[in-house]
């Protein structure tokens, strides 16, 4: 099965892919602040073992998003979830209190953060549903 339409690359097993967002980047600050808050107050998702994140399939991504945002009052904004809906640790697939976190963030902020995550998946070749393809999430000031 082909996941990406990219040139060939190599895999470095010792590498620890890390997705980063900055709270000082006004284009994604709301998303970054929400993720940081979850990491500090709920569970350290994406910070360290065993809380790494693992990418899932589009079908589970959609179920994760629906589960996390069910009944959510968007208040004219977008529902953002963390752990990301695109991970096995999302609200539906992990099904624990610590995996069901949602916040109301600016729609464009959420879209830009999602695009950055998609670019990270492609650049780092994070495959879908590969339990050995863990990655981390770092929020910068």
PDB file of C-alpha atoms in Angstrom:
ATOM      1  CA  UNK A   1       0.000   0.000   0.000  1.00  0.00           C
ATOM      2  CA  UNK A   2       1.380   3.417  -0.894  1.00  0.00           C
ATOM      3  CA  UNK A   3       0.958   6.132   1.720  1.00  0.00           C
ATOM      4  CA  UNK A   4       2.766   9.032   0.150  1.00  0.00           C
ATOM      5  CA  UNK A   5       3.557  10.158  -3.347  1.00  0.00           C
ATOM      6  CA  UNK A   6       7.113  11.166  -2.540  1.00  0.00           C
ATOM      7  CA  UNK A   7      10.615  10.296  -3.512  1.00  0.00           C
ATOM      8  CA  UNK A   8      12.308   7.375  -1.769  1.00  0.00           C
ATOM      9  CA  UNK A   9      13.844   7.936   1.646  1.00  0.00           C
ATOM     10  CA  UNK A  10      15.451   6.050   4.452  1.00  0.00           C
ATOM     11  CA  UNK A  11      14.328   5.227   7.964  1.00  0.00           C
ATOM     12  CA  UNK A  12      16.522   5.932  10.979  1.00  0.00           C
ATOM     13  CA  UNK A  13      15.160   3.752  13.794  1.00  0.00           C
ATOM     14  CA  UNK A  14      16.930   5.753  16.511  1.00  0.00           C
ATOM     15  CA  UNK A  15      15.336   9.029  15.389  1.00  0.00           C
ATOM     16  CA  UNK A  16      12.558  10.481  17.537  1.00  0.00           C
ATOM     17  CA  UNK A  17      10.332  12.536  15.219  1.00  0.00           C
ATOM     18  CA  UNK A  18       8.995  15.591  17.038  1.00  0.00           C
ATOM     19  CA  UNK A  19       6.155  17.816  15.857  1.00  0.00           C
ATOM     20  CA  UNK A  20       6.494  21.352  17.147  1.00  0.00           C
ATOM     21  CA  UNK A  21       4.289  24.420  17.488  1.00  0.00           C
ATOM     22  CA  UNK A  22       5.100  27.746  19.099  1.00  0.00           C
ATOM     23  CA  UNK A  23       2.809  29.673  21.433  1.00  0.00           C
ATOM     24  CA  UNK A  24       4.452  32.879  20.165  1.00  0.00           C
ATOM     25  CA  UNK A  25       3.443  32.160  16.556  1.00  0.00           C
ATOM     26  CA  UNK A  26       0.191  34.099  16.203  1.00  0.00           C
ATOM     27  CA  UNK A  27      -0.848  31.796  13.324  1.00  0.00           C
ATOM     28  CA  UNK A  28      -1.119  28.744  15.630  1.00  0.00           C
ATOM     29  CA  UNK A  29      -0.945  30.181  19.147  1.00  0.00           C
ATOM     30  CA  UNK A  30      -4.401  29.031  20.280  1.00  0.00           C
ATOM     31  CA  UNK A  31      -3.743  25.445  19.182  1.00  0.00           C
ATOM     32  CA  UNK A  32      -0.288  25.472  20.776  1.00  0.00           C
ATOM     33  CA  UNK A  33      -1.618  26.849  24.070  1.00  0.00           C
ATOM     34  CA  UNK A  34      -4.368  24.209  24.172  1.00  0.00           C
ATOM     35  CA  UNK A  35      -1.917  21.342  23.553  1.00  0.00           C
ATOM     36  CA  UNK A  36       0.471  22.683  26.204  1.00  0.00           C
ATOM     37  CA  UNK A  37      -2.385  22.925  28.716  1.00  0.00           C
ATOM     38  CA  UNK A  38      -3.378  19.280  28.092  1.00  0.00           C
ATOM     39  CA  UNK A  39       0.242  18.115  28.352  1.00  0.00           C
ATOM     40  CA  UNK A  40       0.707  19.927  31.665  1.00  0.00           C
ATOM     41  CA  UNK A  41      -2.640  19.271  33.370  1.00  0.00           C
ATOM     42  CA  UNK A  42      -4.165  16.076  31.944  1.00  0.00           C
ATOM     43  CA  UNK A  43      -1.463  13.733  30.636  1.00  0.00           C
ATOM     44  CA  UNK A  44       1.920  14.256  29.016  1.00  0.00           C
ATOM     45  CA  UNK A  45       0.707  13.131  25.567  1.00  0.00           C
ATOM     46  CA  UNK A  46       3.492  13.376  23.023  1.00  0.00           C
ATOM     47  CA  UNK A  47       6.068  14.375  25.644  1.00  0.00           C
ATOM     48  CA  UNK A  48       7.763  11.128  26.659  1.00  0.00           C
ATOM     49  CA  UNK A  49       7.447   7.375  26.647  1.00  0.00           C
ATOM     50  CA  UNK A  50       4.900   5.798  27.071  1.00  0.00           C
ATOM     51  CA  UNK A  51       2.860   8.829  25.991  1.00  0.00           C
ATOM     52  CA  UNK A  52       4.171   9.023  22.423  1.00  0.00           C
ATOM     53  CA  UNK A  53       1.608   9.381  19.675  1.00  0.00           C
ATOM     54  CA  UNK A  54       0.971   7.027  16.758  1.00  0.00           C
ATOM     55  CA  UNK A  55      -0.806   7.941  13.531  1.00  0.00           C
ATOM     56  CA  UNK A  56      -4.077   6.174  12.673  1.00  0.00           C
ATOM     57  CA  UNK A  57      -6.256   5.724   9.573  1.00  0.00           C
ATOM     58  CA  UNK A  58      -8.635   8.347   8.117  1.00  0.00           C
ATOM     59  CA  UNK A  59     -11.621   6.278   9.302  1.00  0.00           C
ATOM     60  CA  UNK A  60     -10.469   6.312  12.929  1.00  0.00           C
ATOM     61  CA  UNK A  61      -9.417   9.962  12.610  1.00  0.00           C
ATOM     62  CA  UNK A  62     -13.028  10.850  11.800  1.00  0.00           C
ATOM     63  CA  UNK A  63     -14.368   8.728  14.688  1.00  0.00           C
ATOM     64  CA  UNK A  64     -11.850  10.301  17.082  1.00  0.00           C
ATOM     65  CA  UNK A  65     -12.879  13.801  16.032  1.00  0.00           C
ATOM     66  CA  UNK A  66     -16.594  13.038  16.419  1.00  0.00           C
ATOM     67  CA  UNK A  67     -16.040  11.514  19.858  1.00  0.00           C
ATOM     68  CA  UNK A  68     -13.892  14.404  21.134  1.00  0.00           C
ATOM     69  CA  UNK A  69     -16.146  17.137  19.758  1.00  0.00           C
ATOM     70  CA  UNK A  70     -19.544  15.528  20.496  1.00  0.00           C
ATOM     71  CA  UNK A  71     -21.800  18.107  22.096  1.00  0.00           C
ATOM     72  CA  UNK A  72     -19.015  20.656  22.045  1.00  0.00           C
ATOM     73  CA  UNK A  73     -20.087  24.314  22.062  1.00  0.00           C
ATOM     74  CA  UNK A  74     -17.859  25.813  19.400  1.00  0.00           C
ATOM     75  CA  UNK A  75     -18.849  29.379  20.305  1.00  0.00           C
ATOM     76  CA  UNK A  76     -18.318  30.457  16.700  1.00  0.00           C
ATOM     77  CA  UNK A  77     -14.914  28.799  16.609  1.00  0.00           C
ATOM     78  CA  UNK A  78     -13.453  25.413  15.692  1.00  0.00           C
ATOM     79  CA  UNK A  79     -13.256  22.293  17.859  1.00  0.00           C
ATOM     80  CA  UNK A  80      -9.628  21.311  18.368  1.00  0.00           C
ATOM     81  CA  UNK A  81      -8.773  17.961  19.953  1.00  0.00           C
ATOM     82  CA  UNK A  82      -5.635  16.594  21.591  1.00  0.00           C
ATOM     83  CA  UNK A  83      -4.282  13.980  21.374  1.00  0.00           C
ATOM     84  CA  UNK A  84      -4.795  14.635  17.684  1.00  0.00           C
ATOM     85  CA  UNK A  85      -7.773  12.934  16.040  1.00  0.00           C
ATOM     86  CA  UNK A  86      -5.294  11.490  13.535  1.00  0.00           C
ATOM     87  CA  UNK A  87      -3.617   9.398  16.260  1.00  0.00           C
ATOM     88  CA  UNK A  88      -4.393   6.041  17.858  1.00  0.00           C
ATOM     89  CA  UNK A  89      -4.457   7.896  21.179  1.00  0.00           C
ATOM     90  CA  UNK A  90      -7.518   9.903  20.123  1.00  0.00           C
ATOM     91  CA  UNK A  91     -10.819   9.966  21.994  1.00  0.00           C
ATOM     92  CA  UNK A  92     -12.541   7.081  20.175  1.00  0.00           C
ATOM     93  CA  UNK A  93      -9.606   4.717  19.675  1.00  0.00           C
ATOM     94  CA  UNK A  94      -7.978   5.187  23.106  1.00  0.00           C
ATOM     95  CA  UNK A  95     -11.252   5.812  24.947  1.00  0.00           C
ATOM     96  CA  UNK A  96      -9.927   7.174  28.218  1.00  0.00           C
ATOM     97  CA  UNK A  97     -10.490  10.409  30.100  1.00  0.00           C
ATOM     98  CA  UNK A  98      -6.999  11.607  29.292  1.00  0.00           C
ATOM     99  CA  UNK A  99      -7.531  11.079  25.553  1.00  0.00           C
ATOM    100  CA  UNK A 100     -10.742  13.121  25.245  1.00  0.00           C
ATOM    101  CA  UNK A 101      -9.697  16.761  25.304  1.00  0.00           C
ATOM    102  CA  UNK A 102     -11.271  19.472  23.183  1.00  0.00           C
ATOM    103  CA  UNK A 103     -11.088  23.250  23.070  1.00  0.00           C
ATOM    104  CA  UNK A 104     -12.673  26.046  21.111  1.00  0.00           C
ATOM    105  CA  UNK A 105      -9.996  27.693  18.966  1.00  0.00           C
ATOM    106  CA  UNK A 106      -9.956  30.080  16.036  1.00  0.00           C
ATOM    107  CA  UNK A 107     -10.886  28.202  12.841  1.00  0.00           C
ATOM    108  CA  UNK A 108      -7.908  29.442  10.811  1.00  0.00           C
ATOM    109  CA  UNK A 109      -5.527  28.719  13.697  1.00  0.00           C
ATOM    110  CA  UNK A 110      -6.820  25.129  13.795  1.00  0.00           C
ATOM    111  CA  UNK A 111      -6.561  24.760  10.004  1.00  0.00           C
ATOM    112  CA  UNK A 112      -2.967  26.049   9.976  1.00  0.00           C
ATOM    113  CA  UNK A 113      -1.942  23.747  12.845  1.00  0.00           C
ATOM    114  CA  UNK A 114      -3.551  20.814  11.025  1.00  0.00           C
ATOM    115  CA  UNK A 115      -1.667  21.641   7.848  1.00  0.00           C
ATOM    116  CA  UNK A 116       1.580  21.765   9.783  1.00  0.00           C
ATOM    117  CA  UNK A 117       0.805  18.347  11.280  1.00  0.00           C
ATOM    118  CA  UNK A 118       0.058  16.921   7.821  1.00  0.00           C
ATOM    119  CA  UNK A 119       3.331  18.332   6.479  1.00  0.00           C
ATOM    120  CA  UNK A 120       5.148  16.803   9.471  1.00  0.00           C
ATOM    121  CA  UNK A 121       3.616  13.376   8.734  1.00  0.00           C
ATOM    122  CA  UNK A 122       4.802  13.594   5.114  1.00  0.00           C
ATOM    123  CA  UNK A 123       8.262  14.998   5.880  1.00  0.00           C
ATOM    124  CA  UNK A 124       8.982  12.486   8.645  1.00  0.00           C
ATOM    125  CA  UNK A 125       7.204   9.654   6.811  1.00  0.00           C
ATOM    126  CA  UNK A 126       4.935   8.889   9.765  1.00  0.00           C
ATOM    127  CA  UNK A 127       2.902   5.940   8.509  1.00  0.00           C
ATOM    128  CA  UNK A 128      -0.707   5.186   9.371  1.00  0.00           C
ATOM    129  CA  UNK A 129      -1.405   2.454  11.933  1.00  0.00           C
ATOM    130  CA  UNK A 130       2.219   1.521  12.510  1.00  0.00           C
ATOM    131  CA  UNK A 131       2.670   1.101  16.251  1.00  0.00           C
ATOM    132  CA  UNK A 132       6.425   1.441  15.839  1.00  0.00           C
ATOM    133  CA  UNK A 133       6.064   4.850  14.166  1.00  0.00           C
ATOM    134  CA  UNK A 134       5.830   6.904  17.348  1.00  0.00           C
ATOM    135  CA  UNK A 135       6.286  10.642  17.439  1.00  0.00           C
ATOM    136  CA  UNK A 136       6.424  13.368  20.023  1.00  0.00           C
ATOM    137  CA  UNK A 137       4.913  16.829  20.347  1.00  0.00           C
ATOM    138  CA  UNK A 138       6.896  19.815  21.621  1.00  0.00           C
ATOM    139  CA  UNK A 139       5.277  23.170  22.362  1.00  0.00           C
ATOM    140  CA  UNK A 140       7.700  26.069  22.329  1.00  0.00           C
ATOM    141  CA  UNK A 141       7.205  29.405  24.133  1.00  0.00           C
TER     142      UNK A 141
END
